[in-house]
GROMACS .gro file of C-alpha atoms in nm:
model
  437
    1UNK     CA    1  -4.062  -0.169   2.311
    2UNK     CA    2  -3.742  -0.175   2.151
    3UNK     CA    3  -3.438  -0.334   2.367
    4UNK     CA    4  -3.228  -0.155   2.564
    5UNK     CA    5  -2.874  -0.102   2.369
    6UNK     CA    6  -2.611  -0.329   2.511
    7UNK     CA    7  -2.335  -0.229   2.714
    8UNK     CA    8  -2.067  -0.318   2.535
    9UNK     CA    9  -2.252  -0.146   2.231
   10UNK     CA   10  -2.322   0.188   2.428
   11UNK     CA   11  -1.953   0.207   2.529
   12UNK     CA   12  -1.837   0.196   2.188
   13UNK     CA   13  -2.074   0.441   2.115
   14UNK     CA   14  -1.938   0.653   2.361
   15UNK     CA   15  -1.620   0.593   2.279
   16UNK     CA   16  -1.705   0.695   1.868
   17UNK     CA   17  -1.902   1.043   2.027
   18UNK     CA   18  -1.544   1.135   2.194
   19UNK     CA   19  -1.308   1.056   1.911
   20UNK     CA   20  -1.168   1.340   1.645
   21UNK     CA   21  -1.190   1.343   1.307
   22UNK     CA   22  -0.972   1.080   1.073
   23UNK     CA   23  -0.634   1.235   1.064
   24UNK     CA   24  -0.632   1.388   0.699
   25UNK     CA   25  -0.995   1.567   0.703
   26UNK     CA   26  -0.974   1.849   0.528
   27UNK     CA   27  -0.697   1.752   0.302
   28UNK     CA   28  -0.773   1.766  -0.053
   29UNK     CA   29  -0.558   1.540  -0.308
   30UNK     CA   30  -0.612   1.559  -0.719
   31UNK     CA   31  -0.511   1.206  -0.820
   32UNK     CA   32  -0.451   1.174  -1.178
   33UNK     CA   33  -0.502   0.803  -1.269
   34UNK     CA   34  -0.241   0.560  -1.319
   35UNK     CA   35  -0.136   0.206  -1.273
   36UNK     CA   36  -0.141   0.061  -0.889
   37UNK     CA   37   0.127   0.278  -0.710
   38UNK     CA   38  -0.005   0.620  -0.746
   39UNK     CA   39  -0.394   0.502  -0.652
   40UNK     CA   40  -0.261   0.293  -0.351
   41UNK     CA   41  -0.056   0.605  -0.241
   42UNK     CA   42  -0.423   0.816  -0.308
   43UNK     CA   43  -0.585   0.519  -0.144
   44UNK     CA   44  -0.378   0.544   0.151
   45UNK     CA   45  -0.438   0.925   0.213
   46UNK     CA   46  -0.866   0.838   0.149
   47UNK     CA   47  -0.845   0.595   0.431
   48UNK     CA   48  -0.683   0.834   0.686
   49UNK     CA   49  -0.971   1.105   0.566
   50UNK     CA   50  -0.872   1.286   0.246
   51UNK     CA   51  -1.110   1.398   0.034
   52UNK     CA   52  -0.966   1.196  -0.284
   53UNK     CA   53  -1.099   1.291  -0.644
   54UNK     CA   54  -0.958   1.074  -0.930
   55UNK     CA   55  -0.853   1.228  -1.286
   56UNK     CA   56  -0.982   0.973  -1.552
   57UNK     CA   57  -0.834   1.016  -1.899
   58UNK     CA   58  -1.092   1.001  -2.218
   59UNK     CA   59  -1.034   0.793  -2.541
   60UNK     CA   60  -0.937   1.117  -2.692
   61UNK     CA   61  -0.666   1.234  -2.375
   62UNK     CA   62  -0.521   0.926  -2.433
   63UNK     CA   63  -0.493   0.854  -2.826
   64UNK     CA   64  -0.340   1.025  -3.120
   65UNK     CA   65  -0.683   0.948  -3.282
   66UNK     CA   66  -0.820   1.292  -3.445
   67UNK     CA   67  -1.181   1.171  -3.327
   68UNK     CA   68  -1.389   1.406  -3.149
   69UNK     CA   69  -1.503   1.146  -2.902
   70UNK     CA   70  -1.427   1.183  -2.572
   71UNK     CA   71  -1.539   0.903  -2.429
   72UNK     CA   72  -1.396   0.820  -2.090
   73UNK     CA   73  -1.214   0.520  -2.102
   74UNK     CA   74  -1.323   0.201  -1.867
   75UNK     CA   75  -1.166   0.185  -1.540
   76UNK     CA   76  -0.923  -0.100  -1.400
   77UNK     CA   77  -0.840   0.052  -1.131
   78UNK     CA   78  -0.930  -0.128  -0.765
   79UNK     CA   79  -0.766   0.098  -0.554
   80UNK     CA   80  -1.080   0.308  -0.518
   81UNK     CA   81  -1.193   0.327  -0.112
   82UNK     CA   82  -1.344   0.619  -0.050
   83UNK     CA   83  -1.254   0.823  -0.373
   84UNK     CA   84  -1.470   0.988  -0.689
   85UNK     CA   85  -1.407   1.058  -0.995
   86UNK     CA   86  -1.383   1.336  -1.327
   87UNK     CA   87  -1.303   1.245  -1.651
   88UNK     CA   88  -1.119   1.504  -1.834
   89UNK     CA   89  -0.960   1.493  -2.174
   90UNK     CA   90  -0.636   1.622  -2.122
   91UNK     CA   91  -0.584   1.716  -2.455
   92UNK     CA   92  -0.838   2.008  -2.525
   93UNK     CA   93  -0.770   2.370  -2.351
   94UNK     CA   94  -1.094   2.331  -2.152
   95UNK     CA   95  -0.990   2.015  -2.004
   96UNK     CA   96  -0.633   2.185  -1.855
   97UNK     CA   97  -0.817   2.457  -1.754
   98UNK     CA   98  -1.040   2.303  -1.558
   99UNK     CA   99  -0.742   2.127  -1.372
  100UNK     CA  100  -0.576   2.424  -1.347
  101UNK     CA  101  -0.896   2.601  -1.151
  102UNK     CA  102  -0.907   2.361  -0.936
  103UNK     CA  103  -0.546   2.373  -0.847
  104UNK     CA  104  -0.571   2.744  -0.827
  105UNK     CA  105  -0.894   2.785  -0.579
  106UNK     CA  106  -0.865   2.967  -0.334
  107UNK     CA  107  -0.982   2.861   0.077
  108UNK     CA  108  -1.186   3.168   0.038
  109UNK     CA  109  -1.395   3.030  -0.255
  110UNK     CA  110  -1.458   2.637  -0.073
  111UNK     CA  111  -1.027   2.528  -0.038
  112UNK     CA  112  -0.765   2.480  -0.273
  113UNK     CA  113  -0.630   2.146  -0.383
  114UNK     CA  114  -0.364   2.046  -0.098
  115UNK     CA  115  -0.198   1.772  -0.320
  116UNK     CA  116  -0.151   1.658  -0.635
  117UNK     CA  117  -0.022   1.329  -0.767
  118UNK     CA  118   0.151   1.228  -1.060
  119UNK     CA  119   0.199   0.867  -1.150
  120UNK     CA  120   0.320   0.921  -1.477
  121UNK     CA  121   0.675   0.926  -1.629
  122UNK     CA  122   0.879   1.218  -1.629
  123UNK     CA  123   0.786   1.474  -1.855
  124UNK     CA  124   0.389   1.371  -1.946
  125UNK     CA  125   0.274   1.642  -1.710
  126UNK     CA  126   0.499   1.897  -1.828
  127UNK     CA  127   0.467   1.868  -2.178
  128UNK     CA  128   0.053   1.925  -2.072
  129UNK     CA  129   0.172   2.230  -1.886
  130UNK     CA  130   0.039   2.085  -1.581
  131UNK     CA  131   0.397   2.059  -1.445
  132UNK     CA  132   0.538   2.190  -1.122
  133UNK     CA  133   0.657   2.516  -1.291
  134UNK     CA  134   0.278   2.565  -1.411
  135UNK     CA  135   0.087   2.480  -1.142
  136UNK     CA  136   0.277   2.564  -0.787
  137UNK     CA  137   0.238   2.973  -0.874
  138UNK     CA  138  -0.136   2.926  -0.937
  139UNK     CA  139  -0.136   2.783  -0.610
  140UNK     CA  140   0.164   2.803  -0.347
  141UNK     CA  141   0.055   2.580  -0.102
  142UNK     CA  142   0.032   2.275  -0.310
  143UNK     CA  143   0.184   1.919  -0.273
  144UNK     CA  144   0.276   1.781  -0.599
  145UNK     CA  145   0.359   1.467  -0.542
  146UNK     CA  146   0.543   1.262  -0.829
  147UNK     CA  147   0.570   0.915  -0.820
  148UNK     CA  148   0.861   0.706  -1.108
  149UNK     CA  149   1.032   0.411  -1.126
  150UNK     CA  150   1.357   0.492  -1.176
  151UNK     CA  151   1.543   0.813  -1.039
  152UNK     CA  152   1.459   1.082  -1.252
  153UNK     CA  153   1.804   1.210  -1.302
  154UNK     CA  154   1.962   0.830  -1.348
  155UNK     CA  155   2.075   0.609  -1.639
  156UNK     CA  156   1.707   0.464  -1.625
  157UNK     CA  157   1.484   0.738  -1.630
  158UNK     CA  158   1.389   0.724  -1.962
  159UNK     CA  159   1.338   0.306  -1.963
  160UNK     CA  160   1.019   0.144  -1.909
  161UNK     CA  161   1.019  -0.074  -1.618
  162UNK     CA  162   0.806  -0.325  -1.402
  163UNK     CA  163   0.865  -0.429  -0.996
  164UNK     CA  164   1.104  -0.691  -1.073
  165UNK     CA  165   1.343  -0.416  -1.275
  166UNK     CA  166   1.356  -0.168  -0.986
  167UNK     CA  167   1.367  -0.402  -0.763
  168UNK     CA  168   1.690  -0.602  -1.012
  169UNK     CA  169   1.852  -0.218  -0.993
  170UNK     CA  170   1.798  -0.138  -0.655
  171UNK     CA  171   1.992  -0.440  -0.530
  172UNK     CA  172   1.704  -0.568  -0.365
  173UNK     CA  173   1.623  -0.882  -0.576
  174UNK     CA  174   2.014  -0.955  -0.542
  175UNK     CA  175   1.886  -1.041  -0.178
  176UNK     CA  176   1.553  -1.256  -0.251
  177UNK     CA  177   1.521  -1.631  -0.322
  178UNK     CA  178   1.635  -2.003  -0.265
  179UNK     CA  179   2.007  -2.114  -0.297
  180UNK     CA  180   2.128  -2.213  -0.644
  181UNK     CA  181   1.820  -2.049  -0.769
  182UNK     CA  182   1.762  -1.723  -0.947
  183UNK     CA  183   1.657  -1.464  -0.731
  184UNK     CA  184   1.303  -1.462  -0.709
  185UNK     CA  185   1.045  -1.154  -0.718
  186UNK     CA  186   0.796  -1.081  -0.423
  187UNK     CA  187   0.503  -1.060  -0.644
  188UNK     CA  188   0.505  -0.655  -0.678
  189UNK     CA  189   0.501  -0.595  -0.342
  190UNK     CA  190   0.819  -0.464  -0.282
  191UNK     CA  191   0.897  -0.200  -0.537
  192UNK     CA  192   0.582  -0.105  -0.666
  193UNK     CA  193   0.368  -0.057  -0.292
  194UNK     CA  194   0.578  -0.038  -0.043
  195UNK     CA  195   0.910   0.091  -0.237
  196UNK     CA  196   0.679   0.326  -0.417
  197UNK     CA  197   0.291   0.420  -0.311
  198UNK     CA  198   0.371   0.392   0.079
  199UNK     CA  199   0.694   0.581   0.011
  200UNK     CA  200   0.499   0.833  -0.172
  201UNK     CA  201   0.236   0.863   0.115
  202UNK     CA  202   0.511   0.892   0.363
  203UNK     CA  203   0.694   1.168   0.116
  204UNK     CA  204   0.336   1.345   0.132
  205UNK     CA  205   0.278   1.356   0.488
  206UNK     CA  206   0.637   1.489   0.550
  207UNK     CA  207   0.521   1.771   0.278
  208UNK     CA  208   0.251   1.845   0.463
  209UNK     CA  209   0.357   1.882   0.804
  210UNK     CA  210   0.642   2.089   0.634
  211UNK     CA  211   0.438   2.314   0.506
  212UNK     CA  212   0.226   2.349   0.851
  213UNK     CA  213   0.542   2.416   1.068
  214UNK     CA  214   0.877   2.548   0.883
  215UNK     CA  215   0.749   2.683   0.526
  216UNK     CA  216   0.460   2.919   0.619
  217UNK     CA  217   0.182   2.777   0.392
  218UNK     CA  218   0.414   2.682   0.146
  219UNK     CA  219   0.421   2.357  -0.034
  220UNK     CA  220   0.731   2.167  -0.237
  221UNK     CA  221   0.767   1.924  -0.496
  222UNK     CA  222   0.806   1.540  -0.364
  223UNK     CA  223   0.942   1.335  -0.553
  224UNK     CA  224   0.956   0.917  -0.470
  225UNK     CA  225   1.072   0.620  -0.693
  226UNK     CA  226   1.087   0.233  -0.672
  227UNK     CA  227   1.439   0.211  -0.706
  228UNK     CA  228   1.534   0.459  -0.390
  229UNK     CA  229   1.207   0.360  -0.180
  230UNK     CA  230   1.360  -0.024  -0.217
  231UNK     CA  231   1.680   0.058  -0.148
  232UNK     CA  232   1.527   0.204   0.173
  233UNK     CA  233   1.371  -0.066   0.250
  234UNK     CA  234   1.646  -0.343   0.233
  235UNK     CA  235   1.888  -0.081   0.444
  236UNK     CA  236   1.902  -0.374   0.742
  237UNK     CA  237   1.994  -0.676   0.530
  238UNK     CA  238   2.242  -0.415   0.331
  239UNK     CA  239   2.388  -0.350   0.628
  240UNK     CA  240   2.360  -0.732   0.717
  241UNK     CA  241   2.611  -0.822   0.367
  242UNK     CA  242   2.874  -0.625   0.612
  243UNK     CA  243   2.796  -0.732   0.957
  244UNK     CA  244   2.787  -1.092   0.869
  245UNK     CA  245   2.393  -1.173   0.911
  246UNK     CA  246   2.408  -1.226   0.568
  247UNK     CA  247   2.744  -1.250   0.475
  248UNK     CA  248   2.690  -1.581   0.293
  249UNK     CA  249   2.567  -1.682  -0.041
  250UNK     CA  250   2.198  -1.580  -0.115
  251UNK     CA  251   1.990  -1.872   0.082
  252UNK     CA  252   2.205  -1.986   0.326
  253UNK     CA  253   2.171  -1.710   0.592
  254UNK     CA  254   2.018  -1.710   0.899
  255UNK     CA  255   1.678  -1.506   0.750
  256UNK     CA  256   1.657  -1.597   0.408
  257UNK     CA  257   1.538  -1.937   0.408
  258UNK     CA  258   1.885  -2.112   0.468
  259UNK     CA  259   1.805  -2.147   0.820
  260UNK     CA  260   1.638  -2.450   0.932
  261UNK     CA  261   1.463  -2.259   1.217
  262UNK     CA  262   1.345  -1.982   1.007
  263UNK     CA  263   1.147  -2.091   0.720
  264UNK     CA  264   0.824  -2.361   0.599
  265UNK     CA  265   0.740  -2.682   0.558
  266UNK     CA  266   0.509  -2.858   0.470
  267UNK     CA  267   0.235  -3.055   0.667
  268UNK     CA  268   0.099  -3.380   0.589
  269UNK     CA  269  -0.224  -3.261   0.457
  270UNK     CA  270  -0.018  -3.027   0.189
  271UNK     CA  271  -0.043  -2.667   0.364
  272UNK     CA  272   0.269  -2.531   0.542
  273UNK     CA  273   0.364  -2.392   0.872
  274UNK     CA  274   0.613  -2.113   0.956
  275UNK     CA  275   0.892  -2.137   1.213
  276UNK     CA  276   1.087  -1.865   1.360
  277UNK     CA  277   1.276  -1.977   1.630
  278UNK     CA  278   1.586  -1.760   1.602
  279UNK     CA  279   1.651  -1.708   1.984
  280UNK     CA  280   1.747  -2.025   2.251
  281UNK     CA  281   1.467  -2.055   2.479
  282UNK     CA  282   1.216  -2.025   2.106
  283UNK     CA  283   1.397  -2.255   1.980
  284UNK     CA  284   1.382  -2.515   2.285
  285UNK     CA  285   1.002  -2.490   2.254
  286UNK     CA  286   1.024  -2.562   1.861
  287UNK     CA  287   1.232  -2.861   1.981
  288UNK     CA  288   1.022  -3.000   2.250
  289UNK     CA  289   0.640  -2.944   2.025
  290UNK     CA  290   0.824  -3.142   1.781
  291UNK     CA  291   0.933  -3.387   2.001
  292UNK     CA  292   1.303  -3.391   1.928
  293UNK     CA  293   1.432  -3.373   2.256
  294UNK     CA  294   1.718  -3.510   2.388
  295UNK     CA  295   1.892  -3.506   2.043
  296UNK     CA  296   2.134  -3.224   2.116
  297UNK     CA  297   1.989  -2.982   1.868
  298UNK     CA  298   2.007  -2.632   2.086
  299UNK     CA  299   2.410  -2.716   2.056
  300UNK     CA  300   2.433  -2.746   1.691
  301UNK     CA  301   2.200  -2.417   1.597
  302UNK     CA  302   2.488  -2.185   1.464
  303UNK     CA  303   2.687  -2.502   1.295
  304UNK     CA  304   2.644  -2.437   0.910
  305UNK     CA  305   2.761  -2.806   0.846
  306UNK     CA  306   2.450  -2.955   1.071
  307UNK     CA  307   2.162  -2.731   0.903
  308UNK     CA  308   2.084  -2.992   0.600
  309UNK     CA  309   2.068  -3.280   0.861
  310UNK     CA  310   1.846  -3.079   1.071
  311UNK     CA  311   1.598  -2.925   0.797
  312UNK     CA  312   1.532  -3.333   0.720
  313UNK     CA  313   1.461  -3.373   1.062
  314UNK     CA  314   1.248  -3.111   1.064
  315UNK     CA  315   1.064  -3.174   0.754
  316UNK     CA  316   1.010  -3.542   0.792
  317UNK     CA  317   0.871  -3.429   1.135
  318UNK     CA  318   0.643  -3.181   1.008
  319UNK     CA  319   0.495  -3.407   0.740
  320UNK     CA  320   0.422  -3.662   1.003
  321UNK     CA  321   0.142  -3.464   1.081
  322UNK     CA  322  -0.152  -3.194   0.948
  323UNK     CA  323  -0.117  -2.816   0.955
  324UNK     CA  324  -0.462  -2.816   1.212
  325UNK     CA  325  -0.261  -3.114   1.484
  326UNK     CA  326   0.071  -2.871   1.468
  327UNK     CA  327  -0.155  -2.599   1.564
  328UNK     CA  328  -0.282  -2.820   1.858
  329UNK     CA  329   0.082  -2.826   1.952
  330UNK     CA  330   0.236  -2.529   1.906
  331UNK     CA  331  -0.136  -2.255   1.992
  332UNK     CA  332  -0.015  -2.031   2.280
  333UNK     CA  333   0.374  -2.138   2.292
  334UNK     CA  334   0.680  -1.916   2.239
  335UNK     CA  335   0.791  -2.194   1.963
  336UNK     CA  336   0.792  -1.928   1.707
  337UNK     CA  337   0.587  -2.149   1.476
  338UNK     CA  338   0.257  -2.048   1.319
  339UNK     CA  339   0.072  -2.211   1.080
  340UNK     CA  340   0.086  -2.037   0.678
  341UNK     CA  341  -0.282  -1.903   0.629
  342UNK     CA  342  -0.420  -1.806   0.278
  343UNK     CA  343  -0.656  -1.521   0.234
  344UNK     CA  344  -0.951  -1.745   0.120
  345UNK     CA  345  -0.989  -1.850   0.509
  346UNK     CA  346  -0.882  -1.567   0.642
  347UNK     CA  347  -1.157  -1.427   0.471
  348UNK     CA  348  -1.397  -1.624   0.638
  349UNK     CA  349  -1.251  -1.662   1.000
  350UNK     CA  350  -1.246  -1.333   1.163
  351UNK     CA  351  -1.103  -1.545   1.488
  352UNK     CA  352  -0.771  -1.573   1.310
  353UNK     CA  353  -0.745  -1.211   1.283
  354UNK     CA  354  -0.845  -1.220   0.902
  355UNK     CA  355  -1.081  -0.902   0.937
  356UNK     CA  356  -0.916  -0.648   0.788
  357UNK     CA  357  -0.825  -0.295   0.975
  358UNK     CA  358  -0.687   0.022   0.919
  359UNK     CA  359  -0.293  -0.023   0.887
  360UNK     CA  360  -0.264   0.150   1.187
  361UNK     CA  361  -0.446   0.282   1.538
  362UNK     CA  362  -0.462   0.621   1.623
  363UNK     CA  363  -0.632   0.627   1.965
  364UNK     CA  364  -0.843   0.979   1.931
  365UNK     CA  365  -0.828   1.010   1.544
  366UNK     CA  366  -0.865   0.657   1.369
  367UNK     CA  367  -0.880   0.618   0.978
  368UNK     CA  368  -1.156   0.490   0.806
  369UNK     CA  369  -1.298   0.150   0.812
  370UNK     CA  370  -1.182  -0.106   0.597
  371UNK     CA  371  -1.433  -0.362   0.674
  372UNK     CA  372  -1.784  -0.293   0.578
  373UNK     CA  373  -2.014  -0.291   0.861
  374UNK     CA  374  -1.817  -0.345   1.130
  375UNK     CA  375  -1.985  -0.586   1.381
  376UNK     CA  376  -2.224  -0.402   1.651
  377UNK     CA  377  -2.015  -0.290   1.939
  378UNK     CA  378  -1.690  -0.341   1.783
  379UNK     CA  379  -1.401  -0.078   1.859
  380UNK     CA  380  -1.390   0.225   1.645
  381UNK     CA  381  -1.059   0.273   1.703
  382UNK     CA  382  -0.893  -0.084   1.613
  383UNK     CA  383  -1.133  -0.099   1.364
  384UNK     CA  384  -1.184   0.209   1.174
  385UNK     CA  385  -1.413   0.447   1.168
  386UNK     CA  386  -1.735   0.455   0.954
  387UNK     CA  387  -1.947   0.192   0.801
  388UNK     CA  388  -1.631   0.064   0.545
  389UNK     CA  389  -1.653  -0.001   0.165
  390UNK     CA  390  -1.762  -0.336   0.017
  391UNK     CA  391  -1.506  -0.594  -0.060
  392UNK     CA  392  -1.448  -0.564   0.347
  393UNK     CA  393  -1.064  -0.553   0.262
  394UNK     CA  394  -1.062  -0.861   0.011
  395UNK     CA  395  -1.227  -0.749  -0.278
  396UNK     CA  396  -1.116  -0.406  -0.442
  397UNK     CA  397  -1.439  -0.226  -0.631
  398UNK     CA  398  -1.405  -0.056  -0.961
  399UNK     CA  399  -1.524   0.357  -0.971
  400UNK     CA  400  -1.671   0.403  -1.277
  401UNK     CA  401  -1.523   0.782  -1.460
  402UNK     CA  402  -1.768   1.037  -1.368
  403UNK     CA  403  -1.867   0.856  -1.005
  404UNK     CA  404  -1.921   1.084  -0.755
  405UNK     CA  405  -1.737   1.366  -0.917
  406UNK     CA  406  -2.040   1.632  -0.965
  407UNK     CA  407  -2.095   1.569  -0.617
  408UNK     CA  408  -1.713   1.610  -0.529
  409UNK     CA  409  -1.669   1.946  -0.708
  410UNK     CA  410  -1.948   2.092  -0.545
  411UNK     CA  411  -1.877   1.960  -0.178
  412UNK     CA  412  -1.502   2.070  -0.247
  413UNK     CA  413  -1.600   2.391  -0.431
  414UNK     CA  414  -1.975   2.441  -0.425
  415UNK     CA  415  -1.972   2.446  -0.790
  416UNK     CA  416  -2.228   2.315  -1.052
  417UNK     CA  417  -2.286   2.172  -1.349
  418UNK     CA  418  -2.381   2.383  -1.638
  419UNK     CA  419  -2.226   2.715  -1.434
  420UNK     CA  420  -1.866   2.636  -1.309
  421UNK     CA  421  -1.826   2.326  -1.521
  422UNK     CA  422  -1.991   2.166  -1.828
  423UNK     CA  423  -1.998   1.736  -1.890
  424UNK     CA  424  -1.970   1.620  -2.270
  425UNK     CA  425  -1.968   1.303  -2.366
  426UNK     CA  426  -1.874   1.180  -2.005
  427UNK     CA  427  -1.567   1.458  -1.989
  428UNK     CA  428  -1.585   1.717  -1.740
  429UNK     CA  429  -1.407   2.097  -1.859
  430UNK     CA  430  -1.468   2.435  -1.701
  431UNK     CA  431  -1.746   2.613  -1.849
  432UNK     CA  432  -1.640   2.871  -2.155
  433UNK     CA  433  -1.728   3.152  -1.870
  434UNK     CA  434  -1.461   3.065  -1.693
  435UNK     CA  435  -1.220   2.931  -1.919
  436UNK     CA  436  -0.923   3.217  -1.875
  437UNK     CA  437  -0.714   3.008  -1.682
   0.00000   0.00000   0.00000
């Protein structure tokens, strides 16, 4: 006989049975591919429940080449949880007019598209007359969402740019790095994800509730870019240039790493730990771990002149010993100091919190799982709902042009290959019979 199911497995159970759907079900989003930004924002609305279906270009969309080919080109895109894919060549008539019938569908024939995002640079949309002007009559209710670097209507807009540029023109990067060094770029964290994708996704969600409560159905252009979503970001340590948190030189404030009590070191076995101990009765726990009692530190924390003498201290301390024996010490204190762990043993050590979750809990609608097969019993809720995706939050997976989309159209639309829409040489197009649009 088989066992009896656990309790703690039939209470999560229960508690899955008596949840709601992920927030965004029902929401449909045509994602034209692009570099990180745009997928992550279309990533982001697939793991709260969006239906997400990915525009591939073909060798011929994106080439001045006369060649008939249209090939879809190979994907490099990881950003792919959860989504499917079309390929369409964006420079033949049948190719816009299959984007433009499913922009224009109606609820009444399987639901229109409720968003639309565009990753490109100003104008490449337009000048395919897929722009705002063309698309939001054939469908009033839609969310085109844009997504630049620069502001489209300043000095920049018609540069090319990377994270560090928006980032150098936003003011942001003024902010970031060691004293007497050049500032020094967050990887592309900053401008490109959360400066621009997460901006985007918040931009989208404000559309959309919009449209729900004061525009009666109707839906709006949003527009986001890594310069403004930066600026956004840094408004606290902007303010801080004024209110004296940072009102010294870059480096030798009280959070950017000229602190002695708010920055790394290193342990003797080469990794680092973190300390934090901003506050008096943190930082009299950082003292006494370290065993530096007695020396009249907790009087000379705001003294400028005493922080070299006391980051020596600190760091000879620190190397006196390895990152595992400081977290012997300082494990379940209000010392403010954490050891620095790296994603390959985080990977690994779900005890240290390394399995990876939803970005957020919603108690009675939860986004999807991140993880892939969550463990048996484990909360649907902190955890996501759902089975997850493979990589389990480390690993992104490729989606090959074409993957899922036949599939997609018809779940979205109930249409059909070889009546709605027709699939040469890997690129989708509406089928001549309906090719009016």
């Amino acid at each position: 006989m088989p066992e009896p199911p656990s309790s703690s497995s039939s209470s999560a159970a229960a508690a899955a049975s008596a949840l709601g759907p992920p927030p965004l079900t029902g929401i449909r989003v045509l994602e034209f591919a692009g570099l990180a930004p745009g997928p992550y924002a279309g990533m982001m609305l697939a793991d709260a429940g969006a239906s997400v279906l990915r525009v591939d270009r073909t060798s011929s969309s994106s080439s001045s080449s006369s060649s008939s080919s249209a090939a879809a080109l190979p994907p490099n895109d990881l950003l792919t949880r959860h989504k499917a894919s079309i390929a369409v060549d964006l420079k033949s008539a049948s190719g816009i007019a299959l984007i433009k019938a499913l922009v224009s569908a109606r609820p009444s024939s399987g639901g229109a598209v409720d968003v639309l995002i565009d990753p490109f640079r100003p104008g490449v949309l337009e000048r395919l007359s897929l722009g705002p002007s063309d698309l939001l009559p054939l469908n009033p209710g839609l969310i085109y969402a844009r997504l630049s670097g620069f502001r489209r209507d300043g000095r920049y807009a018609r540069m090319a740019g990377h994270d560090i540029n928006y980032l150098a023109v936003s003011g942001a990067l003024s902010l970031l790095g060691r004293a007497h060094d050049p500032p020094h770029p967050p990887i592309n964290m900053l401008a490109d994800f959360a400066g621009g994708g997460a901006t985007l996704f918040q931009g989208i969600l404000l559309a959309l509730v919009a449209r729900q409560t004061t525009r009666k159905g109707k839906g709006q252009v949003v527009e986001a870019n890594m310069v403004d979503g930066s600026a956004y970001l840094a408004t606290f340590p902007r303010f801080g240039l004024k209110s004296g948190v940072l009102g010294r030189a870059r480096g030798t404030n009280l959070l950017d790493g000229g602190c002695p009590y708010y920055d790394t070191y290193t342990t003797r076995d080469g990794k680092f730990f973190s300390v934090g101990a901003l506050e008096p009765q943190f930082f009299k726990a950082l003292v006494a771990g370290l065993g530096l009692e007695g020396r009249g530190l907790e009087e000379k924390r705001f003294d400028f002149d005493e922080w070299p003498a006391m980051r020596t201290l600190f760091a000879q301390t620190f190397k006196s010993r390895t990152r595992e024996e400081w977290e012997a010490v300082f494990d379940g204190s209000d010392a403010c100091a954490l050891p620095v762990l790296e994603y390959g043993e985080l990977e690994t050590d779900a005890g240290r919190e390394g399995d990876q979750r939803p970005s957020v809990t919603l108690r009675s609608t939860p986004c999807l799982a991140i993880k892939q097969r969550p463990q048996q019993g484990s909360d649907p809720v902190t955890n996501g709902r759902g089975s997850g995706v493979a990589g389990d939050g480390y690993e992104g997976q490729l989606l090959d042009p074409g993957q899922g989309g036949t599939a997609r159209l018809e779940e979205w639309l109930g249409w059909k290959q070889g009546e709605q829409f027709e699939i040469h040489d890997g690129a989708y197009s509406l089928s001549r019979s309906r090719s009016k649009l």
